[in-house]
Amino acid sequence: MPWVIRDVVNDINKAVAQRWQSLDPLRPRPSDLPEGCTPPLLALGDNSRPSGLGVCRHQHVAADTLAQTWGAATKFVLSMRLRGPDVAAAADDLLTQWRDHLTSQPEARKDDTAAIVNWPSRDVTGVPALLRHGLQPLTVIAVRPKARPAGRSSPASTQTGAVIRPAGPDDLDAVTELEVGVVQYDANFGGSIPRPATEALVRAETQAALAKRPGWTWLAERDGQPVALTVVEPPAAATWIAGMTRTGATAYLQTMFVRPDERSGGIGAALVRHVHGELDARGIDLTLLHYSQVNPLSAPFWHRMGYRPLWSTWEARPAATLR
Ligand SMILES: CC(C)(COP(=O)(O)OP(=O)(O)OC[C@H]1O[C@@H](n2cnc3c(N)ncnc32)[C@H](O)[C@@H]1OP(=O)(O)O)[C@@H](O)C(=O)NCCC(=O)NCCS
């Protein structure tokens, strides 16, 4: 990176660090900008002073990974650093430049593509610019800090009559079925894109997870039948997303599912309270998860369970529909 750009990056990162902290103490410090497909896009404010930087990355997600079930096969991801405090004009400028860049990319016109921006949820002044460019808020990354000691309780048998226990290798069929249930439900909101290989990949990943000790998968059972599932990625496996929040032992809650005929009866809350007790006891400081913005069940549920929005993921699908 030429030194002039490096100076601009350092200068803007300093301002962004201050603004992010004042907006939300659970946000990370801004990292170095990733290497983009072109030199960084630059927005100029009053007096031609740099007011924002943007870096576009092109990501091809392999068909033999579960990542392709949770998003488009080709992603164009824009990372923005905006000086603020009002970021609307700089965001608008960068999104316009990015649209022109994507227009020159024939691949962005293919069906299975997305233009993606991860936006700080509390940075509300930029939202009109995202909407104006045709982006939709599809998913949320939510965060829960470790509970204070008085807030914990984790009974293995709940008032719902369900029994909560760790899952093991013998639960492969049940856990796979419940995992696939989440994929199917989230497809209603564009959160997942079921693929031909999805079920086999879920099964293989589940088999590997259930073989590990200690386990990070829990089931709620009624009359000996699994009715609800929670799966967590421990910090060693959650490094791909841990940088989205402040430093600390960070886990990722990857799956939550209650069978349709058991919902709204308290089983989901009981299972999550139990899992939170385990996570707190295992020294987890922060837990992250994704939910679909318009999933009518998950957003109220997670807020009730102590999570709140940290990042909102805005997308235009296919990527060329960015305007
Ligand atoms: C989200 C889900 C796990 C909740 O489990 P549940 O057992 O139904 O939830 P509970 O009965 O324990 O309710 C806990 C809280 O969730 C919310 N909730 C429950 N049912 C709800 C409904 N029908 N509509 C909106 N919110 C609801 C309420 O805030 C409730 O708390 P309250 O009863 O004290 O007000 C379950 O609905 C589910 O599996 N949904 C489909 C898959 C899914 O969306 N998974 C999450 C993906 S991120």
mmCIF file of C-alpha atoms and ligand atoms in Angstrom:
data_model
loop_
_atom_site.group_PDB
_atom_site.id
_atom_site.type_symbol
_atom_site.label_atom_id
_atom_site.label_comp_id
_atom_site.label_asym_id
_atom_site.label_seq_id
_atom_site.Cartn_x
_atom_site.Cartn_y
_atom_site.Cartn_z
ATOM 1 C CA MET A 1 0.000 0.000 0.000
ATOM 2 C CA PRO A 2 1.566 3.387 -0.974
ATOM 3 C CA TRP A 3 2.519 5.511 2.034
ATOM 4 C CA VAL A 4 -0.015 8.253 1.237
ATOM 5 C CA ILE A 5 -2.873 5.742 1.398
ATOM 6 C CA ARG A 6 -1.346 4.158 4.512
ATOM 7 C CA ASP A 7 -1.394 7.553 6.231
ATOM 8 C CA VAL A 8 -5.015 8.078 5.238
ATOM 9 C CA VAL A 9 -5.908 4.593 6.533
ATOM 10 C CA ASN A 10 -4.170 5.243 9.857
ATOM 11 C CA ASP A 11 -5.799 8.633 10.215
ATOM 12 C CA ILE A 12 -9.297 7.363 9.406
ATOM 13 C CA ASN A 13 -8.852 4.228 11.549
ATOM 14 C CA LYS A 14 -8.040 6.443 14.536
ATOM 15 C CA ALA A 15 -11.258 8.424 14.078
ATOM 16 C CA VAL A 16 -13.252 5.247 13.411
ATOM 17 C CA ALA A 17 -11.897 3.581 16.571
ATOM 18 C CA GLN A 18 -13.143 6.493 18.690
ATOM 19 C CA ARG A 19 -16.513 6.611 16.999
ATOM 20 C CA TRP A 20 -17.085 2.833 17.178
ATOM 21 C CA GLN A 21 -16.288 2.802 20.895
ATOM 22 C CA SER A 22 -18.625 5.688 21.633
ATOM 23 C CA LEU A 23 -21.412 4.045 19.619
ATOM 24 C CA ASP A 24 -21.003 0.583 21.108
ATOM 25 C CA PRO A 25 -18.431 -0.698 23.627
ATOM 26 C CA LEU A 26 -18.799 -4.259 22.317
ATOM 27 C CA ARG A 27 -17.437 -3.323 18.916
ATOM 28 C CA PRO A 28 -13.848 -4.279 18.023
ATOM 29 C CA ARG A 29 -11.064 -1.848 17.314
ATOM 30 C CA PRO A 30 -10.878 -1.427 13.540
ATOM 31 C CA SER A 31 -8.311 -3.832 12.110
ATOM 32 C CA ASP A 32 -6.045 -3.108 9.174
ATOM 33 C CA LEU A 33 -8.022 -2.831 5.976
ATOM 34 C CA PRO A 34 -7.995 -6.103 4.043
ATOM 35 C CA GLU A 35 -6.280 -6.353 0.660
ATOM 36 C CA GLY A 36 -8.895 -5.476 -1.975
ATOM 37 C CA CYS A 37 -9.370 -6.294 -5.653
ATOM 38 C CA THR A 38 -8.377 -2.697 -6.482
ATOM 39 C CA PRO A 39 -6.671 0.078 -4.479
ATOM 40 C CA PRO A 40 -9.016 1.397 -1.767
ATOM 41 C CA LEU A 41 -11.967 3.522 -2.880
ATOM 42 C CA LEU A 42 -11.663 6.996 -1.391
ATOM 43 C CA ALA A 43 -14.451 9.420 -0.398
ATOM 44 C CA LEU A 44 -13.540 13.080 -0.039
ATOM 45 C CA GLY A 45 -15.379 15.393 2.338
ATOM 46 C CA ASP A 46 -15.251 19.159 2.831
ATOM 47 C CA ASN A 47 -11.877 20.754 1.934
ATOM 48 C CA SER A 48 -11.065 17.551 -0.016
ATOM 49 C CA ARG A 49 -10.225 15.841 3.266
ATOM 50 C CA PRO A 50 -10.604 12.017 3.077
ATOM 51 C CA SER A 51 -13.875 11.120 4.808
ATOM 52 C CA GLY A 52 -14.007 7.410 4.072
ATOM 53 C CA LEU A 53 -12.281 4.378 2.588
ATOM 54 C CA GLY A 54 -13.734 1.264 1.028
ATOM 55 C CA VAL A 55 -12.157 -2.050 0.057
ATOM 56 C CA CYS A 56 -13.893 -4.591 -2.174
ATOM 57 C CA ARG A 57 -13.081 -8.290 -1.916
ATOM 58 C CA HIS A 58 -14.315 -11.023 -4.255
ATOM 59 C CA GLN A 59 -14.954 -14.314 -2.458
ATOM 60 C CA HIS A 60 -15.697 -17.641 -4.160
ATOM 61 C CA VAL A 61 -17.277 -20.037 -1.693
ATOM 62 C CA ALA A 62 -16.551 -23.711 -2.444
ATOM 63 C CA ALA A 63 -19.554 -25.951 -3.185
ATOM 64 C CA ASP A 64 -18.260 -28.645 -0.844
ATOM 65 C CA THR A 65 -18.442 -26.394 2.225
ATOM 66 C CA LEU A 66 -21.409 -25.538 4.423
ATOM 67 C CA ALA A 67 -20.533 -21.860 3.975
ATOM 68 C CA GLN A 68 -22.309 -22.090 0.597
ATOM 69 C CA THR A 69 -25.520 -23.047 2.416
ATOM 70 C CA TRP A 70 -25.329 -19.813 4.383
ATOM 71 C CA GLY A 71 -24.957 -17.378 1.504
ATOM 72 C CA ALA A 72 -24.297 -16.785 -2.183
ATOM 73 C CA ALA A 73 -21.631 -18.788 -4.053
ATOM 74 C CA THR A 74 -19.812 -15.596 -5.070
ATOM 75 C CA LYS A 75 -19.661 -12.646 -2.712
ATOM 76 C CA PHE A 76 -18.472 -9.115 -3.337
ATOM 77 C CA VAL A 77 -17.862 -7.688 0.122
ATOM 78 C CA LEU A 78 -17.268 -3.984 0.727
ATOM 79 C CA SER A 79 -15.483 -3.026 3.967
ATOM 80 C CA MET A 80 -15.966 0.635 4.775
ATOM 81 C CA ARG A 81 -14.175 2.929 7.221
ATOM 82 C CA LEU A 82 -15.989 6.224 7.640
ATOM 83 C CA ARG A 83 -14.706 9.127 9.668
ATOM 84 C CA GLY A 84 -18.147 10.434 10.749
ATOM 85 C CA PRO A 85 -19.846 11.632 12.834
ATOM 86 C CA ASP A 86 -22.439 11.843 10.054
ATOM 87 C CA VAL A 87 -21.433 9.108 7.654
ATOM 88 C CA ALA A 88 -24.241 9.436 5.091
ATOM 89 C CA ALA A 89 -22.400 11.419 2.410
ATOM 90 C CA ALA A 90 -19.208 9.333 2.582
ATOM 91 C CA ALA A 91 -21.182 6.067 2.508
ATOM 92 C CA ASP A 92 -23.154 7.296 -0.481
ATOM 93 C CA ASP A 93 -19.967 8.262 -2.318
ATOM 94 C CA LEU A 94 -18.262 4.886 -1.677
ATOM 95 C CA LEU A 95 -21.371 2.883 -2.581
ATOM 96 C CA THR A 96 -21.631 4.809 -5.874
ATOM 97 C CA GLN A 97 -17.996 4.014 -6.703
ATOM 98 C CA TRP A 98 -18.530 0.383 -5.700
ATOM 99 C CA ARG A 99 -21.623 0.086 -7.921
ATOM 100 C CA ASP A 100 -19.564 1.374 -10.863
ATOM 101 C CA HIS A 101 -16.866 -1.191 -10.054
ATOM 102 C CA LEU A 102 -19.380 -4.073 -9.892
ATOM 103 C CA THR A 103 -20.996 -2.943 -13.144
ATOM 104 C CA SER A 104 -17.643 -3.625 -14.821
ATOM 105 C CA GLN A 105 -17.567 -7.210 -13.429
ATOM 106 C CA PRO A 106 -19.483 -9.672 -15.691
ATOM 107 C CA GLU A 107 -19.507 -12.176 -12.813
ATOM 108 C CA ALA A 108 -21.604 -9.819 -10.679
ATOM 109 C CA ARG A 109 -24.515 -10.374 -13.077
ATOM 110 C CA LYS A 110 -24.704 -14.118 -12.321
ATOM 111 C CA ASP A 111 -27.670 -15.338 -10.245
ATOM 112 C CA ASP A 112 -25.776 -16.891 -7.332
ATOM 113 C CA THR A 113 -23.953 -13.704 -6.285
ATOM 114 C CA ALA A 114 -24.343 -11.056 -3.609
ATOM 115 C CA ALA A 115 -22.981 -7.587 -2.916
ATOM 116 C CA ILE A 116 -22.496 -7.457 0.852
ATOM 117 C CA VAL A 117 -21.847 -4.748 3.438
ATOM 118 C CA ASN A 118 -21.468 -5.493 7.160
ATOM 119 C CA TRP A 119 -22.714 -2.346 8.834
ATOM 120 C CA PRO A 120 -22.440 -1.400 12.533
ATOM 121 C CA SER A 121 -26.032 -1.784 13.745
ATOM 122 C CA ARG A 122 -25.953 1.366 15.884
ATOM 123 C CA ASP A 123 -24.447 3.537 13.128
ATOM 124 C CA VAL A 124 -27.892 4.706 12.096
ATOM 125 C CA THR A 125 -26.940 7.790 10.102
ATOM 126 C CA GLY A 126 -25.692 5.630 7.186
ATOM 127 C CA VAL A 127 -28.848 3.539 6.800
ATOM 128 C CA PRO A 128 -30.581 5.787 4.198
ATOM 129 C CA ALA A 129 -27.511 5.496 1.939
ATOM 130 C CA LEU A 130 -27.606 1.679 2.122
ATOM 131 C CA LEU A 131 -31.324 1.673 1.278
ATOM 132 C CA ARG A 132 -30.860 4.151 -1.575
ATOM 133 C CA HIS A 133 -28.332 1.824 -3.210
ATOM 134 C CA GLY A 134 -30.750 -1.116 -3.191
ATOM 135 C CA LEU A 135 -29.216 -3.039 -0.282
ATOM 136 C CA GLN A 136 -31.504 -5.029 2.040
ATOM 137 C CA PRO A 137 -30.814 -5.752 5.715
ATOM 138 C CA LEU A 138 -30.901 -9.569 5.610
ATOM 139 C CA THR A 139 -29.139 -10.795 8.718
ATOM 140 C CA VAL A 140 -27.929 -9.575 12.085
ATOM 141 C CA ILE A 141 -24.848 -10.570 14.047
ATOM 142 C CA ALA A 142 -25.936 -10.332 17.688
ATOM 143 C CA VAL A 143 -23.810 -10.487 20.822
ATOM 144 C CA ARG A 144 -24.284 -11.494 24.456
ATOM 145 C CA PRO A 145 -21.657 -10.686 27.068
ATOM 146 C CA LYS A 146 -21.122 -13.187 29.881
ATOM 147 C CA ALA A 147 -23.781 -12.916 32.586
ATOM 148 C CA ARG A 148 -23.047 -11.337 35.929
ATOM 149 C CA PRO A 149 -22.852 -14.043 38.623
ATOM 150 C CA ALA A 150 -26.332 -13.443 40.068
ATOM 151 C CA GLY A 151 -28.046 -13.939 36.719
ATOM 152 C CA ARG A 152 -27.292 -17.634 36.230
ATOM 153 C CA SER A 153 -29.429 -20.689 36.604
ATOM 154 C CA SER A 154 -29.168 -23.897 34.617
ATOM 155 C CA PRO A 155 -31.448 -26.692 35.725
ATOM 156 C CA ALA A 156 -31.024 -29.921 33.739
ATOM 157 C CA SER A 157 -34.740 -30.605 34.073
ATOM 158 C CA THR A 158 -36.937 -27.595 33.351
ATOM 159 C CA GLN A 159 -40.457 -26.481 34.272
ATOM 160 C CA THR A 160 -41.392 -27.389 30.705
ATOM 161 C CA GLY A 161 -40.959 -31.074 31.522
ATOM 162 C CA ALA A 162 -38.125 -31.399 29.024
ATOM 163 C CA VAL A 163 -34.778 -32.886 30.009
ATOM 164 C CA ILE A 164 -31.648 -31.151 28.803
ATOM 165 C CA ARG A 165 -28.471 -33.105 28.183
ATOM 166 C CA PRO A 166 -25.268 -32.973 26.145
ATOM 167 C CA ALA A 167 -25.519 -34.748 22.778
ATOM 168 C CA GLY A 168 -23.156 -37.591 21.887
ATOM 169 C CA PRO A 169 -22.247 -39.737 18.869
ATOM 170 C CA ASP A 170 -25.465 -41.798 19.182
ATOM 171 C CA ASP A 171 -27.499 -38.642 18.512
ATOM 172 C CA LEU A 172 -26.168 -38.185 14.975
ATOM 173 C CA ASP A 173 -29.519 -38.775 13.204
ATOM 174 C CA ALA A 174 -31.531 -36.555 15.561
ATOM 175 C CA VAL A 175 -29.021 -33.692 15.558
ATOM 176 C CA THR A 176 -28.662 -33.828 11.767
ATOM 177 C CA GLU A 177 -32.450 -33.671 11.333
ATOM 178 C CA LEU A 178 -32.792 -30.676 13.671
ATOM 179 C CA GLU A 179 -29.834 -28.913 12.007
ATOM 180 C CA VAL A 180 -31.444 -29.360 8.589
ATOM 181 C CA GLY A 181 -34.669 -27.964 10.080
ATOM 182 C CA VAL A 182 -32.926 -24.647 10.767
ATOM 183 C CA VAL A 183 -31.535 -24.492 7.229
ATOM 184 C CA GLN A 184 -35.023 -25.059 5.811
ATOM 185 C CA TYR A 185 -36.673 -22.527 8.104
ATOM 186 C CA ASP A 186 -34.073 -19.837 7.451
ATOM 187 C CA ALA A 187 -34.451 -20.302 3.680
ATOM 188 C CA ASN A 188 -37.803 -18.483 4.065
ATOM 189 C CA PHE A 189 -35.875 -15.292 4.794
ATOM 190 C CA GLY A 190 -32.898 -15.701 2.458
ATOM 191 C CA GLY A 191 -30.667 -16.461 5.443
ATOM 192 C CA SER A 192 -29.808 -19.885 4.032
ATOM 193 C CA ILE A 193 -29.689 -21.260 0.501
ATOM 194 C CA PRO A 194 -30.217 -25.047 0.667
ATOM 195 C CA ARG A 195 -27.863 -26.824 -1.773
ATOM 196 C CA PRO A 196 -27.808 -30.406 -3.088
ATOM 197 C CA ALA A 197 -24.885 -31.191 -0.778
ATOM 198 C CA THR A 198 -26.303 -29.484 2.325
ATOM 199 C CA GLU A 199 -27.657 -32.493 4.202
ATOM 200 C CA ALA A 200 -24.542 -34.636 3.633
ATOM 201 C CA LEU A 201 -22.304 -31.753 4.723
ATOM 202 C CA VAL A 202 -24.403 -31.117 7.843
ATOM 203 C CA ARG A 203 -24.200 -34.813 8.720
ATOM 204 C CA ALA A 204 -20.424 -34.928 8.287
ATOM 205 C CA GLU A 205 -19.897 -31.774 10.357
ATOM 206 C CA THR A 206 -22.274 -33.055 13.041
ATOM 207 C CA GLN A 207 -20.479 -36.392 13.237
ATOM 208 C CA ALA A 208 -17.165 -34.627 13.798
ATOM 209 C CA ALA A 209 -18.642 -32.274 16.411
ATOM 210 C CA LEU A 210 -20.353 -35.054 18.378
ATOM 211 C CA ALA A 211 -17.106 -37.020 18.626
ATOM 212 C CA LYS A 212 -15.367 -34.196 20.506
ATOM 213 C CA ARG A 213 -15.069 -33.936 24.297
ATOM 214 C CA PRO A 214 -16.117 -31.773 25.966
ATOM 215 C CA GLY A 215 -19.096 -31.492 23.661
ATOM 216 C CA TRP A 216 -20.676 -28.177 22.644
ATOM 217 C CA THR A 217 -24.007 -29.617 21.443
ATOM 218 C CA TRP A 218 -27.066 -29.904 23.693
ATOM 219 C CA LEU A 219 -30.476 -31.498 23.242
ATOM 220 C CA ALA A 220 -33.778 -31.044 25.048
ATOM 221 C CA GLU A 221 -35.791 -34.239 25.185
ATOM 222 C CA ARG A 222 -39.428 -34.983 25.968
ATOM 223 C CA ASP A 223 -40.402 -38.574 26.665
ATOM 224 C CA GLY A 224 -36.977 -39.641 25.447
ATOM 225 C CA GLN A 225 -37.420 -37.885 22.086
ATOM 226 C CA PRO A 226 -35.132 -34.971 21.085
ATOM 227 C CA VAL A 227 -37.285 -31.869 20.569
ATOM 228 C CA ALA A 228 -34.774 -29.006 20.594
ATOM 229 C CA LEU A 229 -31.123 -28.432 19.728
ATOM 230 C CA THR A 230 -28.405 -25.891 20.484
ATOM 231 C CA VAL A 231 -24.948 -26.122 18.911
ATOM 232 C CA VAL A 232 -22.056 -23.839 19.832
ATOM 233 C CA GLU A 233 -18.658 -23.387 18.190
ATOM 234 C CA PRO A 234 -15.975 -23.083 20.887
ATOM 235 C CA PRO A 235 -13.472 -20.210 20.664
ATOM 236 C CA ALA A 236 -10.912 -22.288 18.723
ATOM 237 C CA ALA A 237 -13.483 -22.849 15.954
ATOM 238 C CA ALA A 238 -15.058 -19.385 16.148
ATOM 239 C CA THR A 239 -11.995 -17.357 15.167
ATOM 240 C CA TRP A 240 -13.596 -16.644 11.761
ATOM 241 C CA ILE A 241 -16.127 -14.355 13.483
ATOM 242 C CA ALA A 242 -14.511 -13.447 16.834
ATOM 243 C CA GLY A 243 -12.942 -10.304 15.326
ATOM 244 C CA MET A 244 -16.421 -8.813 14.938
ATOM 245 C CA THR A 245 -16.526 -7.983 18.652
ATOM 246 C CA ARG A 246 -14.139 -6.787 21.337
ATOM 247 C CA THR A 247 -11.402 -9.114 22.527
ATOM 248 C CA GLY A 248 -12.271 -11.917 24.919
ATOM 249 C CA ALA A 249 -12.998 -15.654 24.763
ATOM 250 C CA THR A 250 -15.637 -15.665 22.050
ATOM 251 C CA ALA A 251 -17.958 -18.520 21.109
ATOM 252 C CA TYR A 252 -20.415 -18.707 18.225
ATOM 253 C CA LEU A 253 -23.890 -20.117 18.743
ATOM 254 C CA GLN A 254 -24.372 -21.738 15.354
ATOM 255 C CA THR A 255 -27.723 -23.557 15.710
ATOM 256 C CA MET A 256 -30.950 -23.172 17.678
ATOM 257 C CA PHE A 257 -34.022 -25.166 16.773
ATOM 258 C CA VAL A 258 -37.208 -26.300 18.508
ATOM 259 C CA ARG A 259 -39.563 -28.709 16.739
ATOM 260 C CA PRO A 260 -42.613 -26.782 15.415
ATOM 261 C CA ASP A 261 -45.133 -28.532 17.698
ATOM 262 C CA GLU A 262 -43.033 -27.709 20.785
ATOM 263 C CA ARG A 263 -42.546 -23.980 20.156
ATOM 264 C CA SER A 264 -43.675 -21.106 22.391
ATOM 265 C CA GLY A 265 -43.858 -23.406 25.414
ATOM 266 C CA GLY A 266 -40.614 -22.332 27.057
ATOM 267 C CA ILE A 267 -38.325 -25.145 25.834
ATOM 268 C CA GLY A 268 -36.145 -22.855 23.713
ATOM 269 C CA ALA A 269 -35.596 -20.456 26.617
ATOM 270 C CA ALA A 270 -34.858 -23.310 29.046
ATOM 271 C CA LEU A 271 -32.310 -24.872 26.679
ATOM 272 C CA VAL A 272 -30.552 -21.584 26.005
ATOM 273 C CA ARG A 273 -30.414 -20.726 29.733
ATOM 274 C CA HIS A 274 -28.809 -24.091 30.353
ATOM 275 C CA VAL A 275 -26.281 -23.561 27.558
ATOM 276 C CA HIS A 276 -25.501 -20.043 28.832
ATOM 277 C CA GLY A 277 -24.758 -21.555 32.235
ATOM 278 C CA GLU A 278 -22.314 -23.960 30.569
ATOM 279 C CA LEU A 279 -20.701 -21.203 28.505
ATOM 280 C CA ASP A 280 -20.315 -18.934 31.527
ATOM 281 C CA ALA A 281 -18.761 -21.815 33.491
ATOM 282 C CA ARG A 282 -16.347 -22.547 30.613
ATOM 283 C CA GLY A 283 -15.055 -18.970 30.702
ATOM 284 C CA ILE A 284 -16.732 -17.666 27.561
ATOM 285 C CA ASP A 285 -16.800 -13.859 27.661
ATOM 286 C CA LEU A 286 -18.842 -13.170 24.553
ATOM 287 C CA THR A 287 -21.234 -15.210 22.462
ATOM 288 C CA LEU A 288 -22.081 -14.256 18.899
ATOM 289 C CA LEU A 289 -24.814 -15.573 16.643
ATOM 290 C CA HIS A 290 -26.607 -14.770 13.400
ATOM 291 C CA TYR A 291 -30.330 -14.374 12.938
ATOM 292 C CA SER A 292 -32.372 -13.369 9.929
ATOM 293 C CA GLN A 293 -33.669 -9.832 10.286
ATOM 294 C CA VAL A 294 -37.237 -10.781 9.353
ATOM 295 C CA ASN A 295 -37.430 -14.189 11.084
ATOM 296 C CA PRO A 296 -40.467 -13.464 13.311
ATOM 297 C CA LEU A 297 -39.398 -16.064 15.886
ATOM 298 C CA SER A 298 -35.676 -15.600 16.246
ATOM 299 C CA ALA A 299 -35.324 -11.808 16.630
ATOM 300 C CA PRO A 300 -37.697 -11.532 19.646
ATOM 301 C CA PHE A 301 -36.330 -14.776 21.071
ATOM 302 C CA TRP A 302 -32.679 -13.739 21.009
ATOM 303 C CA HIS A 303 -33.390 -10.282 22.391
ATOM 304 C CA ARG A 304 -35.244 -11.910 25.270
ATOM 305 C CA MET A 305 -32.232 -14.201 25.824
ATOM 306 C CA GLY A 306 -29.854 -11.262 26.302
ATOM 307 C CA TYR A 307 -28.500 -10.747 22.773
ATOM 308 C CA ARG A 308 -28.602 -7.501 20.875
ATOM 309 C CA PRO A 309 -27.631 -6.375 17.365
ATOM 310 C CA LEU A 310 -23.961 -5.619 16.762
ATOM 311 C CA TRP A 311 -23.641 -5.768 12.961
ATOM 312 C CA SER A 312 -26.319 -5.761 10.291
ATOM 313 C CA THR A 313 -25.478 -7.510 7.040
ATOM 314 C CA TRP A 314 -26.903 -5.704 4.032
ATOM 315 C CA GLU A 315 -27.040 -7.479 0.695
ATOM 316 C CA ALA A 316 -28.039 -6.975 -2.932
ATOM 317 C CA ARG A 317 -28.696 -10.262 -4.728
ATOM 318 C CA PRO A 318 -27.541 -10.740 -7.435
ATOM 319 C CA ALA A 319 -24.616 -8.391 -6.896
ATOM 320 C CA ALA A 320 -25.355 -6.396 -10.062
ATOM 321 C CA THR A 321 -28.677 -5.202 -8.576
ATOM 322 C CA LEU A 322 -26.701 -2.767 -6.438
ATOM 323 C CA ARG A 323 -27.707 0.632 -7.749
HETATM 324 C C1 LIG B 1 -36.759 -19.331 17.963
HETATM 325 C C2 LIG B 1 -37.107 -20.614 18.746
HETATM 326 C C3 LIG B 1 -35.843 -21.408 18.980
HETATM 327 C C4 LIG B 1 -37.725 -20.204 20.079
HETATM 328 O O1 LIG B 1 -37.967 -21.366 20.866
HETATM 329 P P1 LIG B 1 -39.327 -21.522 21.720
HETATM 330 O O2 LIG B 1 -39.247 -22.757 22.513
HETATM 331 O O3 LIG B 1 -40.459 -21.408 20.761
HETATM 332 O O4 LIG B 1 -39.259 -20.212 22.625
HETATM 333 P P2 LIG B 1 -39.856 -20.045 24.110
HETATM 334 O O5 LIG B 1 -41.231 -20.647 24.171
HETATM 335 O O6 LIG B 1 -38.859 -20.562 25.075
HETATM 336 O O7 LIG B 1 -39.999 -18.478 24.211
HETATM 337 C C5 LIG B 1 -38.934 -17.646 24.605
HETATM 338 C C6 LIG B 1 -39.189 -16.257 24.084
HETATM 339 O O8 LIG B 1 -39.175 -16.279 22.652
HETATM 340 C C7 LIG B 1 -40.174 -15.359 22.171
HETATM 341 N N1 LIG B 1 -41.199 -16.133 21.442
HETATM 342 C C8 LIG B 1 -41.635 -17.374 21.689
HETATM 343 N N2 LIG B 1 -42.583 -17.715 20.804
HETATM 344 C C9 LIG B 1 -42.740 -16.661 19.976
HETATM 345 C C10 LIG B 1 -43.590 -16.399 18.853
HETATM 346 N N3 LIG B 1 -44.474 -17.303 18.395
HETATM 347 N N4 LIG B 1 -43.493 -15.200 18.253
HETATM 348 C C11 LIG B 1 -42.599 -14.281 18.698
HETATM 349 N N5 LIG B 1 -41.785 -14.480 19.761
HETATM 350 C C12 LIG B 1 -41.852 -15.651 20.387
HETATM 351 C C13 LIG B 1 -40.778 -14.704 23.371
HETATM 352 O O9 LIG B 1 -40.051 -13.523 23.639
HETATM 353 C C14 LIG B 1 -40.543 -15.706 24.461
HETATM 354 O O10 LIG B 1 -40.428 -15.155 25.731
HETATM 355 P P3 LIG B 1 -41.754 -14.903 26.644
HETATM 356 O O11 LIG B 1 -42.615 -16.102 26.466
HETATM 357 O O12 LIG B 1 -41.180 -14.744 28.022
HETATM 358 O O13 LIG B 1 -42.347 -13.672 26.101
HETATM 359 C C15 LIG B 1 -38.147 -21.493 17.973
HETATM 360 O O14 LIG B 1 -39.267 -20.698 17.684
HETATM 361 C C16 LIG B 1 -37.633 -22.080 16.674
HETATM 362 O O15 LIG B 1 -37.047 -23.161 16.661
HETATM 363 N N6 LIG B 1 -37.860 -21.353 15.553
HETATM 364 C C17 LIG B 1 -37.498 -21.875 14.239
HETATM 365 C C18 LIG B 1 -36.003 -21.925 14.003
HETATM 366 C C19 LIG B 1 -35.338 -20.611 14.313
HETATM 367 O O16 LIG B 1 -35.844 -19.557 13.989
HETATM 368 N N7 LIG B 1 -34.172 -20.723 14.930
HETATM 369 C C20 LIG B 1 -33.362 -19.581 15.275
HETATM 370 C C21 LIG B 1 -32.482 -19.286 14.136
HETATM 371 S S1 LIG B 1 -31.392 -17.946 14.525
#
